[in-house]
mmCIF file of C-alpha atoms in Angstrom:
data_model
loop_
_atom_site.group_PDB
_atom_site.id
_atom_site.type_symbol
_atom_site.label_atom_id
_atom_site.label_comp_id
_atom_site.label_asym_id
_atom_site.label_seq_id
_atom_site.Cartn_x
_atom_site.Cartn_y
_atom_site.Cartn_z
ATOM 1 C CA UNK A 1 -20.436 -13.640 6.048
ATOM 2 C CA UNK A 2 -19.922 -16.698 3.877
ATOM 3 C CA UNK A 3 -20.979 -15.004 0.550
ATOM 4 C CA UNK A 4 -20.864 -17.787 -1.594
ATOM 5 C CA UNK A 5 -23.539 -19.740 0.661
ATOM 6 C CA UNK A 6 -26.170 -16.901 0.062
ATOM 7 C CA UNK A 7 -28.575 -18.126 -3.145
ATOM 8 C CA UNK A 8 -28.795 -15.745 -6.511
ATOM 9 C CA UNK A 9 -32.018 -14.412 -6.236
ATOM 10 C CA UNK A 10 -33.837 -11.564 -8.930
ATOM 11 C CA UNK A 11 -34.796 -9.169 -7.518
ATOM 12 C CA UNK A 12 -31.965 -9.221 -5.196
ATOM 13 C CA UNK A 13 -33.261 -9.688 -1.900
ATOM 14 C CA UNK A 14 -31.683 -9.462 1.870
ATOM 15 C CA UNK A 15 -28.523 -9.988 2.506
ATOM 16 C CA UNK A 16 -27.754 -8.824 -0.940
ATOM 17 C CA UNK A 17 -29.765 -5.702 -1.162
ATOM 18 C CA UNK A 18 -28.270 -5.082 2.577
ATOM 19 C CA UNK A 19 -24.794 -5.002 1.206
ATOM 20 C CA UNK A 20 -25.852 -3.112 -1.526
ATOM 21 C CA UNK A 21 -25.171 -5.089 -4.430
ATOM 22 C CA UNK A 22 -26.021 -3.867 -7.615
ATOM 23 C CA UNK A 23 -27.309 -6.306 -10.050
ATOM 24 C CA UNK A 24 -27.186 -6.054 -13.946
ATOM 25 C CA UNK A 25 -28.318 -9.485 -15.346
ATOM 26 C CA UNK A 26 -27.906 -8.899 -18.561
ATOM 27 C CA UNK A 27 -24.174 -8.589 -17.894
ATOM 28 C CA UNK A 28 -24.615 -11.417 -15.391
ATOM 29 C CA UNK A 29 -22.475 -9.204 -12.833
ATOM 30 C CA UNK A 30 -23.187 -8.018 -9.262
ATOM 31 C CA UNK A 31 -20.520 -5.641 -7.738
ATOM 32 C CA UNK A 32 -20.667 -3.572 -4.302
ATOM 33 C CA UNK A 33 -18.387 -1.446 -2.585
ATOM 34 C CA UNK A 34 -17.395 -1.257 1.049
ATOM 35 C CA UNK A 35 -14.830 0.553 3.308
ATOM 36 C CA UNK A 36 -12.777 -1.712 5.662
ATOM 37 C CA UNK A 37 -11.198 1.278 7.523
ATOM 38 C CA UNK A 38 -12.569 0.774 10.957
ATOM 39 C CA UNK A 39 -12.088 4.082 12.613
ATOM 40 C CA UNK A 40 -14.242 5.999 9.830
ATOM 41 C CA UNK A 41 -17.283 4.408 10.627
ATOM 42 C CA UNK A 42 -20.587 2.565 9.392
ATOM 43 C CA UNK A 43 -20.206 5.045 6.603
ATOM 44 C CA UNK A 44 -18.059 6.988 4.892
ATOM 45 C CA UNK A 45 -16.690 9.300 2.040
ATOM 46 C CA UNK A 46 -13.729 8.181 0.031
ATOM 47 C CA UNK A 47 -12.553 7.566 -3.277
ATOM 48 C CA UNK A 48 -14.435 5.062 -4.718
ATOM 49 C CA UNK A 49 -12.167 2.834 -7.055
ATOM 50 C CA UNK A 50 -14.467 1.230 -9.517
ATOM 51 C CA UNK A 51 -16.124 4.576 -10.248
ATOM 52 C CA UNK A 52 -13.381 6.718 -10.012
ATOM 53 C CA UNK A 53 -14.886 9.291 -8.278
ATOM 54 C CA UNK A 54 -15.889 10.375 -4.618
ATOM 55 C CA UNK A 55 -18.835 8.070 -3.294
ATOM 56 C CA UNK A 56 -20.395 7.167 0.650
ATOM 57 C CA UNK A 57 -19.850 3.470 1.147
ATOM 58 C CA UNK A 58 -21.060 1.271 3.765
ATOM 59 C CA UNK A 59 -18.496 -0.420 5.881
ATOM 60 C CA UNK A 60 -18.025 -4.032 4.666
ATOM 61 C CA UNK A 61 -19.461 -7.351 6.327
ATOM 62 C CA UNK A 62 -17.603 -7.758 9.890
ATOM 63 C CA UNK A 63 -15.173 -11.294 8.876
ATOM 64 C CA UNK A 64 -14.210 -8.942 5.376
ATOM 65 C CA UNK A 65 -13.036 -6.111 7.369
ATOM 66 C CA UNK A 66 -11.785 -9.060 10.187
ATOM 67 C CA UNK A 67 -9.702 -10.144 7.300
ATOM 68 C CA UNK A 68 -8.471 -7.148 6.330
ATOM 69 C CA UNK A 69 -7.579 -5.866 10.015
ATOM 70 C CA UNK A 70 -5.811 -9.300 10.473
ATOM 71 C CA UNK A 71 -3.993 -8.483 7.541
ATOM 72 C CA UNK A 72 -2.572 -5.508 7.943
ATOM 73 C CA UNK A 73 -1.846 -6.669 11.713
ATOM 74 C CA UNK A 74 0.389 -9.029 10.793
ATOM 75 C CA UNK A 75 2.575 -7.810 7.980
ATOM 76 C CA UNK A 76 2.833 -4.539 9.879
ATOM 77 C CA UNK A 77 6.815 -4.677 9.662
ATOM 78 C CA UNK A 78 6.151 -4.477 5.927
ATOM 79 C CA UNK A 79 4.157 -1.248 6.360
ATOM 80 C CA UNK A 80 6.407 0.423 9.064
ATOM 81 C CA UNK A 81 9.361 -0.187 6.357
ATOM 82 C CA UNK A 82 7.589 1.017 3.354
ATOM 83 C CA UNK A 83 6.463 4.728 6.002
ATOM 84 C CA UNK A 84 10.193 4.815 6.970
ATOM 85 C CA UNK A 85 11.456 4.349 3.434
ATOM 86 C CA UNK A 86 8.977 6.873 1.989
ATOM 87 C CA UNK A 87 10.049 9.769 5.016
ATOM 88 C CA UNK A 88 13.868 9.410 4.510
ATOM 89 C CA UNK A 89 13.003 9.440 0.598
ATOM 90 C CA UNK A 90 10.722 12.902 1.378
ATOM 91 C CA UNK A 91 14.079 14.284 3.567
ATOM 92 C CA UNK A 92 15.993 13.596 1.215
ATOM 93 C CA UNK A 93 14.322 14.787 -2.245
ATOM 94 C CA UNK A 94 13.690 18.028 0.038
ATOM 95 C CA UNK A 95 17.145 18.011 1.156
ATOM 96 C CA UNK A 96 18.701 17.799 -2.410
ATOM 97 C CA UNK A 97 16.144 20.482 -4.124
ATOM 98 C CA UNK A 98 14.479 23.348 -2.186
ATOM 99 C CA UNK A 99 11.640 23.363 -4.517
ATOM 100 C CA UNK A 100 10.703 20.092 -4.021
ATOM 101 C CA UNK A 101 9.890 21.059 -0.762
ATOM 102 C CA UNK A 102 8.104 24.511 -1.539
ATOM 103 C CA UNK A 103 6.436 23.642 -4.322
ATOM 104 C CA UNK A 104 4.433 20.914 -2.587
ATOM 105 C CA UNK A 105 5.813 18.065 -4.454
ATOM 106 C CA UNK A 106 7.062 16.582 -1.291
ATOM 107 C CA UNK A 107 3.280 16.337 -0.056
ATOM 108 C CA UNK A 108 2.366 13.954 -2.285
ATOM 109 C CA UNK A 109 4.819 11.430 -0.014
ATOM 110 C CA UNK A 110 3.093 13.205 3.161
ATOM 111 C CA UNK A 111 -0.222 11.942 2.054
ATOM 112 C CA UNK A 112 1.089 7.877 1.389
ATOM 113 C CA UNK A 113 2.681 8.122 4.531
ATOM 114 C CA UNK A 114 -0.535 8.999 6.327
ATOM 115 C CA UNK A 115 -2.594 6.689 4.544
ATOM 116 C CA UNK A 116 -0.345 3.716 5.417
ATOM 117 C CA UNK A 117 -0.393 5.371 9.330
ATOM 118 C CA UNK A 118 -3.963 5.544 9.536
ATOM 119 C CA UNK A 119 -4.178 1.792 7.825
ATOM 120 C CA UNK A 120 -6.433 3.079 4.741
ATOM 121 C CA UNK A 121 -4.405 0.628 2.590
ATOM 122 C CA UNK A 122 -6.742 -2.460 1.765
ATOM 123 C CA UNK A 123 -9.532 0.307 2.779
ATOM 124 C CA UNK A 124 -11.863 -0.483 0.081
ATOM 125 C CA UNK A 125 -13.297 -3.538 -0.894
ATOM 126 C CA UNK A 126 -14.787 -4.328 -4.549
ATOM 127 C CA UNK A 127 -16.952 -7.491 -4.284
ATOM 128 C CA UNK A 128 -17.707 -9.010 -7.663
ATOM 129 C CA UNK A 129 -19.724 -11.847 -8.865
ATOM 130 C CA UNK A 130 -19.812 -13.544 -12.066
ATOM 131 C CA UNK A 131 -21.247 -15.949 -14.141
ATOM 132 C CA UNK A 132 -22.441 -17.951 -17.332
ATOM 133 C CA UNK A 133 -21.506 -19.944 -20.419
ATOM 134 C CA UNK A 134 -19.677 -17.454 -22.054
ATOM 135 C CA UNK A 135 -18.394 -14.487 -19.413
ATOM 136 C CA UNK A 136 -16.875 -11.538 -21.401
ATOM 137 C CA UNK A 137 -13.197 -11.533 -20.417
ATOM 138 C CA UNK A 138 -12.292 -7.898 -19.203
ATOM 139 C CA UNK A 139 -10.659 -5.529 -21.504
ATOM 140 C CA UNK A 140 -6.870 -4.974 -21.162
ATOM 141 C CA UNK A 141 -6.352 -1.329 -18.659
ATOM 142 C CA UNK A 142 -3.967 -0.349 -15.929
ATOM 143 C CA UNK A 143 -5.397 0.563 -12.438
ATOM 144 C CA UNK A 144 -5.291 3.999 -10.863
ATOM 145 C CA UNK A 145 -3.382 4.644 -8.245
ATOM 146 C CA UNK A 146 -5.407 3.466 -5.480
ATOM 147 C CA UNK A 147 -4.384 -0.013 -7.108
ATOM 148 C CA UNK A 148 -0.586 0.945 -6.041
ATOM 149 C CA UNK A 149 -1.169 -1.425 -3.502
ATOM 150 C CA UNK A 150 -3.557 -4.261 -4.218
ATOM 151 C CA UNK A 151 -5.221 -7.750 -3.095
ATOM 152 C CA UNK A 152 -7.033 -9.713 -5.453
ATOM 153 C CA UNK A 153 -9.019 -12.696 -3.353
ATOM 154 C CA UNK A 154 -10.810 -15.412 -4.922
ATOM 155 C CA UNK A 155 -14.044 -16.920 -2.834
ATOM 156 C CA UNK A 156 -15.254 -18.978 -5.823
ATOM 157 C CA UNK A 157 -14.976 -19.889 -9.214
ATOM 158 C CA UNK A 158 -12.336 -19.807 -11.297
ATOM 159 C CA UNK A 159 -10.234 -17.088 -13.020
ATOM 160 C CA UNK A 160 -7.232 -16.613 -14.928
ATOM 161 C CA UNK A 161 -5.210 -12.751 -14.937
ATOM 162 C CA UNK A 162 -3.118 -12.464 -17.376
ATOM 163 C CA UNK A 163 -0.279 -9.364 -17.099
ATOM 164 C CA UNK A 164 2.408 -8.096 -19.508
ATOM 165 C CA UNK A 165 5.870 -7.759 -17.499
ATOM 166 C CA UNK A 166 8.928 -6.592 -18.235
ATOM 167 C CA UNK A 167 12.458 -7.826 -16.308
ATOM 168 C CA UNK A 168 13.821 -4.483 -17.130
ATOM 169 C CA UNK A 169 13.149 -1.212 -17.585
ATOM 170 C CA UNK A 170 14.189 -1.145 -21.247
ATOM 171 C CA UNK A 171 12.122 -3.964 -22.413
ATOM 172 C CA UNK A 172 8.282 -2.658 -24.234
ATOM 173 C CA UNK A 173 5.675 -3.850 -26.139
ATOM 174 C CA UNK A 174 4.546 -2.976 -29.943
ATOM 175 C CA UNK A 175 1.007 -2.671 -28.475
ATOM 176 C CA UNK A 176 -1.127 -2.401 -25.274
ATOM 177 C CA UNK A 177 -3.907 -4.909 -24.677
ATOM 178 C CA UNK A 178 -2.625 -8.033 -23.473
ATOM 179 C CA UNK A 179 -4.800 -10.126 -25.204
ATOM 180 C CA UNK A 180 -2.922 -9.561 -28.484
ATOM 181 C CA UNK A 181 -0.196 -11.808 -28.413
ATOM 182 C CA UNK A 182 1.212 -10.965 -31.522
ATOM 183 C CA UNK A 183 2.159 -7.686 -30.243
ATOM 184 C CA UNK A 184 3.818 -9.200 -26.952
ATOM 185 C CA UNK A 185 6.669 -11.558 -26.949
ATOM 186 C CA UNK A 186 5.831 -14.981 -25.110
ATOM 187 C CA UNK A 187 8.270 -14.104 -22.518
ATOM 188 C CA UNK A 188 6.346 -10.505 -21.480
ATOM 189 C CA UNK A 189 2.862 -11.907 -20.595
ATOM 190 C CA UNK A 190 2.143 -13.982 -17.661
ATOM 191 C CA UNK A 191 -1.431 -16.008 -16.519
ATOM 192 C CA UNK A 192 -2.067 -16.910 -13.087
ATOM 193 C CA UNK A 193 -5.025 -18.897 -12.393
ATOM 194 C CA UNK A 194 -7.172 -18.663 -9.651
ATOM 195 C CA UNK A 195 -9.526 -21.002 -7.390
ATOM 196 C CA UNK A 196 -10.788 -20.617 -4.443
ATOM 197 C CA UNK A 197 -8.734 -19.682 -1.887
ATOM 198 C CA UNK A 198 -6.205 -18.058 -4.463
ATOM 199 C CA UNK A 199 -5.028 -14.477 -3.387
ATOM 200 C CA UNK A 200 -2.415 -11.919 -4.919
ATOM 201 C CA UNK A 201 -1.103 -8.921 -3.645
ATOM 202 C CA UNK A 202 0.775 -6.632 -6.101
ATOM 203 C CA UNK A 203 0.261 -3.304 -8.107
ATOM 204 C CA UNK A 204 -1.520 -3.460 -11.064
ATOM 205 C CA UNK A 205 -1.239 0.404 -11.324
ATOM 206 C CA UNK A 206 2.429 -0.270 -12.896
ATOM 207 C CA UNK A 207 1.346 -2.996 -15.513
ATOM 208 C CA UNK A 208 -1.066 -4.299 -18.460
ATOM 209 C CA UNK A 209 -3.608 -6.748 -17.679
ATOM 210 C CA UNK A 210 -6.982 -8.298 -17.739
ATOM 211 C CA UNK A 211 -8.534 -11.263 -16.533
ATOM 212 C CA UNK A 212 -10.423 -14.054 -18.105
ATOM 213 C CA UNK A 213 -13.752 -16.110 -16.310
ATOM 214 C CA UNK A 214 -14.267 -19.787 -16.250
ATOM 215 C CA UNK A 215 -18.000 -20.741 -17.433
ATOM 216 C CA UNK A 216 -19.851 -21.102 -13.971
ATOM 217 C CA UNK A 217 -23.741 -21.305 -12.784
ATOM 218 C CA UNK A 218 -25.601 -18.916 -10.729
ATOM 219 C CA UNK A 219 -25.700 -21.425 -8.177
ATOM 220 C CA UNK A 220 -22.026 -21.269 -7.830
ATOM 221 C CA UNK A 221 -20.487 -18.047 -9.385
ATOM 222 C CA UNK A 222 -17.195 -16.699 -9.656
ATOM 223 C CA UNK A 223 -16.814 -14.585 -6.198
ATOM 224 C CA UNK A 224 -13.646 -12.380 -5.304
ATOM 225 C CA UNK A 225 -12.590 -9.587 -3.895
ATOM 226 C CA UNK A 226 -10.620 -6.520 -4.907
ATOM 227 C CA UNK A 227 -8.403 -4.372 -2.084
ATOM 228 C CA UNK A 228 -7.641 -1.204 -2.546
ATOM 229 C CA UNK A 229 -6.750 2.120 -1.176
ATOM 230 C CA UNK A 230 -9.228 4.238 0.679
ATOM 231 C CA UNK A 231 -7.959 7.431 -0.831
ATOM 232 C CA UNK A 232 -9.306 10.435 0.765
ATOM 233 C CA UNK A 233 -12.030 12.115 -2.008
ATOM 234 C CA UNK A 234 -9.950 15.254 -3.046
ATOM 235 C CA UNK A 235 -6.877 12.973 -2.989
ATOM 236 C CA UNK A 236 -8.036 9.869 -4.595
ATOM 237 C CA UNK A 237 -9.353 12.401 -7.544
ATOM 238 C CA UNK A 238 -6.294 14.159 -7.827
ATOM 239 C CA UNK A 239 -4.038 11.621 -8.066
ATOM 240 C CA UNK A 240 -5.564 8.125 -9.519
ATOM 241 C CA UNK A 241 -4.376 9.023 -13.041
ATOM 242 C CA UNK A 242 -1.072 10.379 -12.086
ATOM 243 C CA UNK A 243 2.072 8.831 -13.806
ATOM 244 C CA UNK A 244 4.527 11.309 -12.877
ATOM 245 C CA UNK A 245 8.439 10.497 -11.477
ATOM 246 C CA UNK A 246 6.935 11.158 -7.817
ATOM 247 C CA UNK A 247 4.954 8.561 -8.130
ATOM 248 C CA UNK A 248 7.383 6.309 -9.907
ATOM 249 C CA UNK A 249 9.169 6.933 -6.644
ATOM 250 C CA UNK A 250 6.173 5.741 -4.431
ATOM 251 C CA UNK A 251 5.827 2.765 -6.707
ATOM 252 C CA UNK A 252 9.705 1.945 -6.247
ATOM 253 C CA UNK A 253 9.425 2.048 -2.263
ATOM 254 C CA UNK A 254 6.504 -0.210 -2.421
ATOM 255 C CA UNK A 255 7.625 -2.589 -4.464
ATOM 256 C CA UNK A 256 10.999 -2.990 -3.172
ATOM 257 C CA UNK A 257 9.477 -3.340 0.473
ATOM 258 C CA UNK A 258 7.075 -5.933 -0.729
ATOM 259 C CA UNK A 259 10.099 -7.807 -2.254
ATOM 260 C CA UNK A 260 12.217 -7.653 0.661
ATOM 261 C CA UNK A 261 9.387 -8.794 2.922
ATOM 262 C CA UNK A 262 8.623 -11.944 0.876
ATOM 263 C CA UNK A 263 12.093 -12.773 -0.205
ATOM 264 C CA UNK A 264 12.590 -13.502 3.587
ATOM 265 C CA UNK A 265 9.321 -15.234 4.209
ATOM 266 C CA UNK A 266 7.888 -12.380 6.437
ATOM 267 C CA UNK A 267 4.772 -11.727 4.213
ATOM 268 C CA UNK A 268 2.128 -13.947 5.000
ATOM 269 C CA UNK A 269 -1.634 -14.277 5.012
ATOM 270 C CA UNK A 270 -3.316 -14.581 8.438
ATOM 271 C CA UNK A 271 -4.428 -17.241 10.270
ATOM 272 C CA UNK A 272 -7.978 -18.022 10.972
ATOM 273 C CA UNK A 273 -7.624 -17.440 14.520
ATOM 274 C CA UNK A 274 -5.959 -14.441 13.619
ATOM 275 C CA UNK A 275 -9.110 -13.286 11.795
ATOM 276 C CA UNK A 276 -10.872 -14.258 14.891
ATOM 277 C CA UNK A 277 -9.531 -12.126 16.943
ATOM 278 C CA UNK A 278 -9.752 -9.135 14.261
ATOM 279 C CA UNK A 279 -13.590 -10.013 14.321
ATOM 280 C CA UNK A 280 -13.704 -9.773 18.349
ATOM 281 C CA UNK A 281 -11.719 -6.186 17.642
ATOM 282 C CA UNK A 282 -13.943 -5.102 15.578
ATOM 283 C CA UNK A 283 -16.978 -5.716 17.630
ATOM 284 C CA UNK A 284 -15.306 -4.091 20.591
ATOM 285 C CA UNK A 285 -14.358 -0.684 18.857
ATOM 286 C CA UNK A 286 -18.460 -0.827 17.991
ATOM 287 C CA UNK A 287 -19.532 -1.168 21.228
ATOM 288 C CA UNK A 288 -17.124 1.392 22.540
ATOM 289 C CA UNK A 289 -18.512 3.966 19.563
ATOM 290 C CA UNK A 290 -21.798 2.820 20.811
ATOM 291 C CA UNK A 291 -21.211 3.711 24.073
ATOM 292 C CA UNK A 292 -19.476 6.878 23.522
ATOM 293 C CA UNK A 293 -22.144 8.335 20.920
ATOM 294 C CA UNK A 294 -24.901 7.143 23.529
#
């Protein structure tokens, strides 16, 4: 669905109230969430991101969830590398320190590993829509953990993320938000702006940031998207504010596999036919649940 051809409308009416956006026009936002993990179903419990806290979401509209399948699909070498480099970092860590392993510390790995296996990476979808003359810009935060691995997709409008970096690990800040400049040196903070058709994938668990909203109508609002993990609810609560040197080891093996992947051009995007055929997929796993539950 083509979400930036359906008209604003108060009180939201069908398709909107069907995907269960949630309007607040004094803020001038609608948000929903979805799942895009096909196997769980037209509904499902998981960790919801944006609320930070267990919720049942609807599955998203069939081309988001296309698009997500199709993406996953083809950077799959990317996720097989970053499952093999987590187990042989488990073995090892378990192999070097018998606590590790009885303690349970070596289960946090377990669980990444499975969630990349059973593709709930890109599982849940935040759709937002914006607009107005004068759009509060977002306050400066880090994401939880489900944001370890993240897609930020721009459908319409325009929108600018800034992000304080650091080239190494000894390098800091005098303060947090990112908006104060005088506390970051020039260097640190970085803007990317973003039209439609822009899309990032990084981890904004691991950095400051925020992101700033061009001036836009109702008749043509800012529209993106937000990936994240579909955490599993006792999982997504227990370990979305976690900064601990396990994950600082999860964070490493992602990042370093994401790097690799790009530097030699094997990250991409998919193609529309690609999303095509994740559509066609899609429809065919429903009709064999369909068939099987009948």
């Amino acid at each position: 669905v083509c979400l930036s051809d359906i008209p604003l409308q108060f009180p939201l009416s069908s398709p909107y109230d069907h995907w269960n956006f949630q309007a607040t026009i004094e803020e001038s936002v609608v948000r929903a969430d979805w799942h895009a993990v096909p196997h769980l179903g037209s509904e499902a419990e998981v960790f919801v991101p944006r609320l930070a806290r267990q919720g049942r979401l609807i599955r998203a509209p069939p081309r988001v969830v296309a698009f997500v399948m199709a993406l996953r699909a083809v950077n799959q070498p990317c996720w097989n590398a970053v499952v093999d480099a987590l187990t042989a970092l488990k073995l090892s860590r378990e192999k070097e320190d018998d606590e590790y392993r009885t303690d349970g510390r070596g289960s946090l790995l377990g669980t990444f590993i499975e969630c990349f296996k059973n593709n709930r990476h890109f599982g849940v979808v935040e759709a937002q829509m914006l607009w107005g003359d004068n759009i509060p810009r977002q306050k400066s935060h880090m994401d939880g953990a489900t944001s370890l691995l993240h897609v930020g997709l721009t459908l319409g409008g325009h929108r600018t993320l800034r992000a304080g970096v650091f080239s190494t690990p000894h390098e800091q800040s005098s303060g947090t938000s990112v908006w104060d400049e005088e506390t970051w040196a020039p260097q640190h903070l970085h803007e990317v702006s973003m039209s439609p058709g822009s899309i990032y994938v990084s981890s904004p668990f691991c950095f400051e940031h925020a992101v700033a909203y061009n001036s836009c109508s109702a008749d043509a609002p800012i529209l993106a998207l937000m990936l994240r993990f579909a955490f599993p609810p006792q999982l997504g609560t227990l370990i979305n504010n976690m900064r601990t040197e396990d994950m600082l080891d999860i964070t490493a093996v992602i990042a370093n596999c994401l790097e690799m992947a790009t530097s030699r051009g094997q990250f991409r995007m998919p193609s529309l036919a690609e999303v095509k055929a994740g559509e066609r997929r899609l429809a065919a796993l429903d009709q064999d649940r369909a068939h099987l539950s009948g």
